[in-house]
Amino acid sequence: MPVSTPSRPAEPAQPAELPDASTGRPAVHDTVSRPGRTRAAFPRLDPGDREVLWLYLLTRVGIWATAGAVGWLFPSNSETRRAASPLAAWQQWDWWHYLHIAQDGYFPYGAGPWTAGWDNREAFLPGFPLALRAVHTVVPDWAAAGALISFLAGGVAVLALARIARHHLPDLDAGRRAVAFLLLSPCAVFLAAGYTEALFLALTLPAWLAAQRRNWPAAAVLACLACSVRITGLFLAAALVLHFVLTARTRRAWRAAPWLFLPALAPLLYSWFLHTRTGDWMAWKHAQERGWYRDFHAPWEAWANTWEAGFHHTQATGYAFMWQAELLAMVVGVVLLVLLVRGRRWPEALYIALTLWALGTSYWYTSVPRSTLLWWPLWIALASWSLRRPRIQTAYLYVVGPLSAVVAITFLTGRWAG
């Protein structure tokens, strides 16, 4: 945490008093002062932005120092005399899918779902592999290219998150707090990995910020790019549509409505591409079902199956802990949804509800803790709570911080499969 902290008002706003996105009224620190005026998603950096970026850089130093230490302390070969490269620790799990897509495409040499031992790579959307291939043209090492994408995207994401928080909360410290909660969250290590979370946030959060400023063309373009990275970009698009409907007051404002169809273009094009290769418009969904048991089950069935894996001693202890983490993350998501509904934050509530439905209706929960990184209303809610009760931030630091270190080491040693 930075040493200097901006002063805050004596009586910060209660969550129920936060500006509702559906009202169309600008918040205390909104940069839009008059209807019809929009500004760039990232005007010139102010002191609060620079403080947030400093915090981000400090945490990047910490996570990369951890990666280096893991290479020395937990080598793959206990007899080795040379430590592995810090980049080696990031080449885990989903990274290999993105790498193989970037290197060879989706169906190399005629292979596909009809091939024995197929890796179901079509379950992963092309946004991140395309970015990885592009950056690789100037960064020869693939792992370094992936790390660079996540590093730069993470910086954009924390800036946007801080500005969204300041838009909602009448306190100069709100942005730093929201970013701190995100960067110290249990699964924050994935923001530094060659995964999609950082890139998705770097598109989603500026899109939401643009929507707050009624810049619908920018919001739609960014949401379209987000839809090329993760299918949950469609949930963002749905939230943008609802936000537009609730805030558009004039005929002139409704002229921007056609832009809201743009985000659907990316998944439609990808589905068309898969259909030309496999004859299946939903090939990405069927790949998820084959590889990750994401076929539809009722929510109570998914909960029961995950509970059994976590607590009935049917899995090794390490995997059982991960299933328990899945259950806890789902509970956090449901509580967040209830709070958003109570606060009448309908667009954000829709985004979270669709996300929970998608994660909570497969055979068992998969990647719910990682998905919490994408729940920006959660980090803003925690910032609001900590402004009213300062001990919350201290408790989070001392309780969640060590857990985050454990998760980071677990991932970097190749033992995390969530």
Coordinates of C-alpha atoms in Angstrom, one line a residue:
M1 CA 0.0 0.0 0.0
P2 CA 1.2 3.5 -0.7
V3 CA 2.2 5.4 2.4
S4 CA 0.3 8.6 1.7
T5 CA -3.5 8.3 1.6
P6 CA -5.8 11.1 0.4
S7 CA -8.1 12.4 3.1
R8 CA -11.8 11.3 2.9
P9 CA -15.0 12.8 4.1
A10 CA -16.2 12.1 7.6
E11 CA -19.4 10.4 6.5
P12 CA -18.9 8.4 3.3
A13 CA -22.0 7.3 1.4
Q14 CA -23.7 4.1 2.5
P15 CA -24.1 1.4 -0.2
A16 CA -27.8 2.0 -0.5
E17 CA -27.1 5.7 -1.2
L18 CA -24.6 5.0 -4.1
P19 CA -25.6 6.6 -7.4
D20 CA -27.7 4.1 -9.4
A21 CA -26.5 3.5 -12.9
S22 CA -30.2 3.3 -14.0
T23 CA -31.0 6.9 -12.9
G24 CA -28.7 8.6 -15.4
R25 CA -27.5 11.0 -12.7
P26 CA -23.7 11.6 -12.7
A27 CA -22.0 10.6 -9.5
V28 CA -19.8 13.0 -7.4
H29 CA -16.6 12.3 -9.4
D30 CA -18.2 11.6 -12.8
T31 CA -16.2 13.3 -15.5
V32 CA -19.3 14.0 -17.6
S33 CA -20.7 17.3 -16.4
R34 CA -23.4 17.9 -19.0
P35 CA -25.7 15.5 -20.9
G36 CA -24.5 14.8 -24.4
R37 CA -20.8 15.4 -23.7
T38 CA -18.4 12.5 -23.6
R39 CA -14.8 12.3 -22.9
A40 CA -12.1 9.8 -23.7
A41 CA -12.0 6.7 -21.5
F42 CA -8.6 7.7 -20.2
P43 CA -8.0 11.4 -20.0
R44 CA -4.7 12.6 -18.5
L45 CA -3.5 10.8 -15.4
D46 CA -4.3 12.5 -12.2
P47 CA -2.5 11.9 -8.8
G48 CA -5.0 9.2 -7.9
D49 CA -4.3 7.3 -11.2
R50 CA -0.6 7.5 -10.6
E51 CA -1.0 6.1 -7.1
V52 CA -3.0 3.2 -8.5
L53 CA -0.4 2.5 -11.1
W54 CA 2.3 2.6 -8.4
L55 CA 0.4 0.0 -6.4
Y56 CA 0.0 -2.1 -9.4
L57 CA 3.7 -2.0 -10.1
L58 CA 4.6 -3.0 -6.6
T59 CA 2.3 -6.0 -6.7
R60 CA 3.8 -7.0 -10.0
V61 CA 7.3 -6.9 -8.5
G62 CA 6.0 -9.1 -5.6
I63 CA 4.3 -11.7 -7.9
W64 CA 7.4 -11.9 -10.2
A65 CA 9.7 -12.3 -7.2
T66 CA 7.4 -15.1 -6.0
A67 CA 7.7 -16.8 -9.4
G68 CA 11.5 -16.5 -9.3
A69 CA 11.6 -18.0 -5.8
V70 CA 9.3 -20.9 -6.8
G71 CA 11.8 -21.7 -9.6
W72 CA 14.6 -21.9 -7.0
L73 CA 12.7 -23.7 -4.2
F74 CA 10.4 -26.0 -6.1
P75 CA 12.3 -27.2 -9.2
S76 CA 10.8 -30.0 -11.3
N77 CA 13.9 -32.0 -10.7
S78 CA 15.1 -32.0 -7.1
E79 CA 18.7 -32.8 -8.3
T80 CA 19.0 -29.8 -10.7
R81 CA 21.8 -27.3 -10.2
R82 CA 20.2 -24.6 -12.3
A83 CA 17.0 -22.8 -11.4
A84 CA 14.3 -22.7 -14.0
S85 CA 13.5 -19.4 -15.7
P86 CA 10.8 -17.3 -13.9
L87 CA 8.8 -17.6 -17.2
A88 CA 8.6 -21.3 -16.8
A89 CA 6.4 -21.0 -13.8
W90 CA 3.7 -19.3 -15.8
Q91 CA 3.4 -22.0 -18.4
Q92 CA 0.6 -23.9 -16.7
W93 CA -2.7 -25.4 -17.6
D94 CA -4.8 -23.2 -19.9
W95 CA -1.6 -21.5 -21.2
W96 CA -0.9 -24.5 -23.4
H97 CA -4.2 -24.2 -25.2
Y98 CA -3.7 -20.5 -25.9
L99 CA -0.1 -21.2 -27.1
H100 CA -1.1 -24.1 -29.4
I101 CA -3.9 -22.0 -30.9
A102 CA -1.5 -19.1 -31.5
Q103 CA 1.2 -21.3 -33.0
D104 CA -0.9 -23.8 -35.1
G105 CA -4.4 -22.5 -35.2
Y106 CA -7.5 -24.4 -34.2
F107 CA -7.4 -27.4 -36.5
P108 CA -3.8 -28.1 -37.5
Y109 CA -3.1 -30.7 -40.1
G110 CA -6.7 -31.7 -40.3
A111 CA -7.0 -32.7 -36.6
G112 CA -10.2 -31.8 -34.7
P113 CA -12.9 -33.3 -32.5
W114 CA -13.0 -36.3 -34.7
T115 CA -9.3 -37.1 -33.8
A116 CA -8.5 -39.4 -30.8
G117 CA -6.9 -37.5 -27.9
W118 CA -8.1 -34.1 -29.2
D119 CA -7.4 -31.2 -26.7
N120 CA -10.8 -29.4 -27.3
R121 CA -9.0 -26.2 -28.0
E122 CA -12.0 -24.7 -29.8
A123 CA -13.5 -24.1 -26.4
F124 CA -11.2 -21.1 -26.1
L125 CA -12.1 -18.0 -28.0
P126 CA -9.5 -16.4 -30.4
G127 CA -9.0 -13.0 -28.9
F128 CA -6.1 -13.8 -26.6
P129 CA -4.4 -16.2 -29.0
L130 CA -4.6 -13.6 -31.7
A131 CA -3.1 -11.0 -29.4
L132 CA -0.4 -13.5 -28.4
R133 CA 0.5 -14.2 -32.0
A134 CA 0.7 -10.4 -32.8
V135 CA 2.9 -9.6 -29.8
H136 CA 5.1 -12.6 -30.6
T137 CA 6.2 -10.9 -33.8
V138 CA 8.2 -8.5 -31.7
V139 CA 8.8 -10.6 -28.6
P140 CA 10.4 -13.9 -29.7
D141 CA 9.7 -15.8 -26.5
W142 CA 6.0 -16.9 -26.3
A143 CA 5.8 -16.9 -22.5
A144 CA 7.3 -13.4 -22.4
A145 CA 4.8 -12.3 -25.0
G146 CA 1.9 -13.6 -22.9
A147 CA 3.3 -12.0 -19.7
L148 CA 3.7 -8.7 -21.5
I149 CA 0.1 -8.8 -22.7
S150 CA -1.2 -9.4 -19.2
F151 CA 1.1 -6.8 -17.7
L152 CA 0.0 -4.0 -20.0
A153 CA -3.7 -5.1 -19.9
G154 CA -3.6 -5.3 -16.1
G155 CA -2.4 -1.7 -15.9
V156 CA -5.3 -0.5 -18.1
A157 CA -7.7 -2.6 -16.0
V158 CA -6.7 -1.1 -12.7
L159 CA -6.9 2.4 -14.0
A160 CA -10.4 1.8 -15.3
L161 CA -11.5 0.1 -12.1
A162 CA -10.2 3.0 -10.0
R163 CA -12.2 5.5 -12.1
I164 CA -15.4 3.4 -12.0
A165 CA -15.0 3.3 -8.2
R166 CA -14.5 7.0 -8.0
H167 CA -17.6 7.5 -10.2
H168 CA -19.7 5.6 -7.8
L169 CA -18.2 6.5 -4.4
P170 CA -17.8 10.1 -3.2
D171 CA -14.3 9.6 -1.8
L172 CA -10.9 10.2 -3.3
D173 CA -9.6 7.0 -1.8
A174 CA -12.3 4.8 -3.4
G175 CA -10.2 3.9 -6.5
R176 CA -7.1 2.9 -4.6
R177 CA -9.1 0.7 -2.2
A178 CA -11.0 -1.1 -5.0
V179 CA -7.8 -1.8 -6.9
A180 CA -6.1 -3.0 -3.7
F181 CA -8.9 -5.5 -3.0
L182 CA -8.6 -6.8 -6.6
L183 CA -4.8 -7.1 -6.6
L184 CA -4.7 -8.8 -3.2
S185 CA -7.6 -11.2 -4.0
P186 CA -7.1 -14.9 -3.7
C187 CA -6.8 -15.5 -7.5
A188 CA -5.0 -12.3 -8.4
V189 CA -2.1 -14.4 -9.6
F190 CA -4.0 -15.1 -12.8
L191 CA -3.8 -11.4 -13.7
A192 CA -0.1 -11.9 -14.3
A193 CA -0.3 -15.2 -16.1
G194 CA -0.7 -15.6 -19.8
Y195 CA -4.5 -16.1 -19.3
T196 CA -7.5 -14.1 -20.5
E197 CA -8.5 -12.4 -17.2
A198 CA -6.3 -9.3 -17.5
L199 CA -7.0 -8.8 -21.2
F200 CA -10.7 -9.2 -20.6
L201 CA -10.7 -6.7 -17.8
A202 CA -8.7 -4.3 -19.9
L203 CA -11.6 -4.3 -22.4
T204 CA -14.6 -4.7 -20.1
L205 CA -13.8 -2.0 -17.5
P206 CA -13.1 0.7 -20.0
A207 CA -16.3 -0.4 -21.9
W208 CA -18.3 0.1 -18.6
L209 CA -16.6 3.4 -17.9
A210 CA -17.5 4.6 -21.4
A211 CA -21.1 3.5 -20.8
Q212 CA -21.1 5.6 -17.6
R213 CA -20.1 8.6 -19.7
R214 CA -22.7 7.8 -22.4
N215 CA -20.1 7.1 -25.0
W216 CA -22.0 4.2 -26.5
P217 CA -19.8 3.7 -29.7
A218 CA -16.7 3.2 -27.6
A219 CA -18.5 1.0 -25.1
A220 CA -19.8 -1.2 -28.0
V221 CA -16.5 -1.6 -29.7
L222 CA -14.7 -2.5 -26.5
A223 CA -17.5 -4.9 -25.5
C224 CA -17.1 -6.6 -29.0
L225 CA -13.4 -7.1 -28.4
A226 CA -14.2 -8.5 -24.9
C227 CA -16.5 -11.0 -26.5
S228 CA -13.6 -12.2 -28.7
V229 CA -11.6 -13.0 -25.5
R230 CA -14.3 -14.6 -23.3
I231 CA -17.8 -15.7 -24.0
T232 CA -18.8 -13.8 -20.8
G233 CA -18.4 -10.7 -22.9
L234 CA -22.0 -11.4 -23.9
F235 CA -23.0 -10.9 -20.3
L236 CA -21.3 -7.5 -20.4
A237 CA -23.1 -6.7 -23.6
A238 CA -26.5 -7.6 -22.0
A239 CA -25.6 -5.3 -19.0
L240 CA -24.8 -2.5 -21.4
V241 CA -28.1 -2.9 -23.2
L242 CA -30.0 -2.7 -19.9
H243 CA -27.9 0.3 -18.8
F244 CA -28.7 2.0 -22.1
V245 CA -32.5 1.4 -21.8
L246 CA -32.5 2.7 -18.3
T247 CA -30.6 5.9 -19.0
A248 CA -31.6 6.9 -22.6
R249 CA -34.0 9.8 -22.1
T250 CA -34.2 11.5 -25.4
R251 CA -34.7 10.6 -29.1
R252 CA -31.1 11.8 -29.7
A253 CA -29.8 9.4 -27.1
W254 CA -31.6 6.5 -28.8
R255 CA -29.8 7.1 -32.0
A256 CA -26.9 5.2 -30.5
A257 CA -28.9 2.1 -30.0
P258 CA -27.7 0.3 -33.1
W259 CA -24.2 0.3 -31.7
L260 CA -25.4 -2.1 -29.0
F261 CA -25.7 -4.9 -31.6
L262 CA -22.0 -4.8 -32.3
P263 CA -20.7 -7.0 -29.4
A264 CA -22.6 -10.0 -30.8
L265 CA -20.5 -9.8 -34.0
A266 CA -17.4 -11.4 -32.4
P267 CA -19.0 -14.7 -31.1
L268 CA -21.1 -14.9 -34.3
L269 CA -18.0 -14.8 -36.5
Y270 CA -16.3 -17.4 -34.3
S271 CA -19.3 -19.7 -34.5
W272 CA -19.4 -19.3 -38.2
F273 CA -15.7 -20.1 -38.5
L274 CA -16.2 -23.3 -36.4
H275 CA -19.2 -24.3 -38.5
T276 CA -17.1 -24.1 -41.6
R277 CA -14.6 -26.5 -40.1
T278 CA -16.8 -28.8 -38.1
G279 CA -20.3 -28.4 -39.3
D280 CA -21.3 -27.4 -35.8
W281 CA -22.4 -23.8 -34.9
M282 CA -21.9 -24.6 -31.2
A283 CA -18.6 -26.4 -31.5
W284 CA -17.1 -24.2 -28.7
K285 CA -19.8 -25.2 -26.3
H286 CA -19.6 -28.9 -27.1
A287 CA -15.8 -28.7 -26.6
Q288 CA -16.4 -27.4 -23.1
E289 CA -18.8 -30.2 -22.4
R290 CA -16.3 -32.8 -23.6
G291 CA -13.3 -31.4 -21.8
W292 CA -14.6 -29.7 -18.7
Y293 CA -18.0 -31.3 -17.9
R294 CA -19.9 -28.1 -18.7
D295 CA -23.1 -29.8 -19.9
F296 CA -26.2 -28.4 -18.4
H297 CA -27.3 -29.5 -14.9
A298 CA -29.8 -27.8 -12.6
P299 CA -28.2 -25.4 -10.1
W300 CA -29.0 -27.7 -7.1
E301 CA -27.4 -30.6 -8.9
A302 CA -24.2 -28.6 -9.6
W303 CA -24.1 -27.6 -6.0
A304 CA -24.5 -31.1 -4.8
N305 CA -21.9 -32.5 -7.1
T306 CA -19.4 -29.9 -6.1
W307 CA -20.2 -30.3 -2.4
E308 CA -19.6 -34.1 -2.7
A309 CA -16.2 -33.5 -4.4
G310 CA -15.2 -31.0 -1.7
F311 CA -16.4 -32.6 1.5
H312 CA -17.1 -36.4 0.9
H313 CA -13.5 -37.5 0.7
T314 CA -13.9 -38.6 -2.9
Q315 CA -11.0 -36.4 -4.1
A316 CA -7.4 -35.9 -3.0
T317 CA -7.1 -33.3 -0.4
G318 CA -5.6 -30.7 -2.7
Y319 CA -8.5 -31.1 -5.2
A320 CA -11.0 -31.2 -2.4
F321 CA -9.7 -27.8 -1.2
M322 CA -10.3 -26.4 -4.7
W323 CA -13.9 -27.6 -4.8
Q324 CA -14.4 -26.0 -1.4
A325 CA -13.0 -22.8 -2.9
E326 CA -15.5 -23.1 -5.8
L327 CA -18.4 -23.4 -3.3
L328 CA -17.2 -20.4 -1.3
A329 CA -16.8 -18.3 -4.4
M330 CA -20.3 -19.1 -5.5
V331 CA -21.7 -18.1 -2.2
V332 CA -19.8 -14.8 -2.5
G333 CA -21.3 -14.3 -5.9
V334 CA -24.9 -14.9 -4.7
V335 CA -24.4 -12.5 -1.8
L336 CA -23.0 -9.9 -4.2
L337 CA -26.0 -10.4 -6.5
V338 CA -28.5 -9.8 -3.6
L339 CA -26.7 -6.6 -2.6
L340 CA -26.8 -5.3 -6.2
V341 CA -30.5 -6.0 -6.4
R342 CA -31.2 -4.4 -3.1
G343 CA -29.2 -1.3 -4.3
R344 CA -31.2 -1.4 -7.6
R345 CA -28.0 -1.6 -9.5
W346 CA -29.8 -3.5 -12.3
P347 CA -27.2 -3.6 -15.1
E348 CA -24.4 -4.9 -12.7
A349 CA -26.9 -7.3 -11.2
L350 CA -27.7 -8.7 -14.6
Y351 CA -24.0 -9.2 -15.4
I352 CA -23.4 -11.1 -12.2
A353 CA -26.6 -13.1 -12.5
L354 CA -25.8 -14.3 -16.0
T355 CA -22.3 -15.2 -14.9
L356 CA -23.5 -17.2 -11.9
W357 CA -26.0 -19.0 -14.0
A358 CA -23.4 -20.0 -16.6
L359 CA -20.9 -21.1 -13.8
G360 CA -23.6 -22.8 -11.7
T361 CA -25.3 -25.0 -14.2
S362 CA -22.6 -27.4 -15.2
Y363 CA -21.9 -30.8 -13.7
W364 CA -19.9 -29.1 -11.0
Y365 CA -18.4 -25.7 -10.5
T366 CA -15.3 -24.9 -12.4
S367 CA -13.2 -21.7 -12.3
V368 CA -15.6 -19.7 -10.1
P369 CA -12.8 -18.3 -7.9
R370 CA -11.0 -17.1 -11.0
S371 CA -14.2 -15.5 -12.3
T372 CA -14.4 -13.3 -9.2
L373 CA -11.6 -11.3 -10.7
L374 CA -14.1 -10.2 -13.4
W375 CA -16.8 -9.1 -10.9
W376 CA -15.9 -5.4 -10.7
P377 CA -19.0 -4.6 -8.5
L378 CA -17.4 -6.8 -5.8
W379 CA -14.3 -4.7 -5.6
I380 CA -16.3 -1.5 -5.5
A381 CA -18.6 -2.9 -2.8
L382 CA -15.6 -3.9 -0.7
A383 CA -14.1 -0.4 -1.2
S384 CA -17.4 1.1 0.0
W385 CA -17.6 -1.2 3.0
S386 CA -14.0 -0.4 4.0
L387 CA -14.6 3.3 3.8
R388 CA -17.3 3.0 6.4
R389 CA -15.4 0.4 8.5
P390 CA -11.7 0.9 8.1
R391 CA -10.8 -2.3 9.8
I392 CA -12.3 -4.2 6.9
Q393 CA -9.3 -3.3 4.8
T394 CA -6.9 -4.4 7.5
A395 CA -8.7 -7.7 8.0
Y396 CA -8.7 -8.3 4.3
L397 CA -4.9 -7.6 4.2
Y398 CA -4.0 -10.0 7.0
V399 CA -6.6 -12.8 6.3
V400 CA -6.9 -12.9 2.5
G401 CA -3.3 -11.8 1.8
P402 CA -1.7 -15.0 3.0
L403 CA -4.3 -17.1 1.3
S404 CA -3.5 -15.2 -2.0
A405 CA 0.2 -16.2 -1.5
V406 CA -0.8 -19.8 -1.1
V407 CA -2.9 -19.8 -4.2
A408 CA -0.1 -18.1 -6.2
I409 CA 2.5 -20.7 -5.1
T410 CA 0.1 -23.5 -5.8
F411 CA -0.5 -22.2 -9.3
L412 CA 3.2 -21.5 -10.0
T413 CA 4.2 -25.0 -8.9
G414 CA 1.7 -26.5 -11.3
R415 CA -0.6 -27.9 -8.7
W416 CA -3.6 -25.7 -9.3
A417 CA -6.3 -27.0 -11.6
G418 CA -9.2 -24.6 -10.9

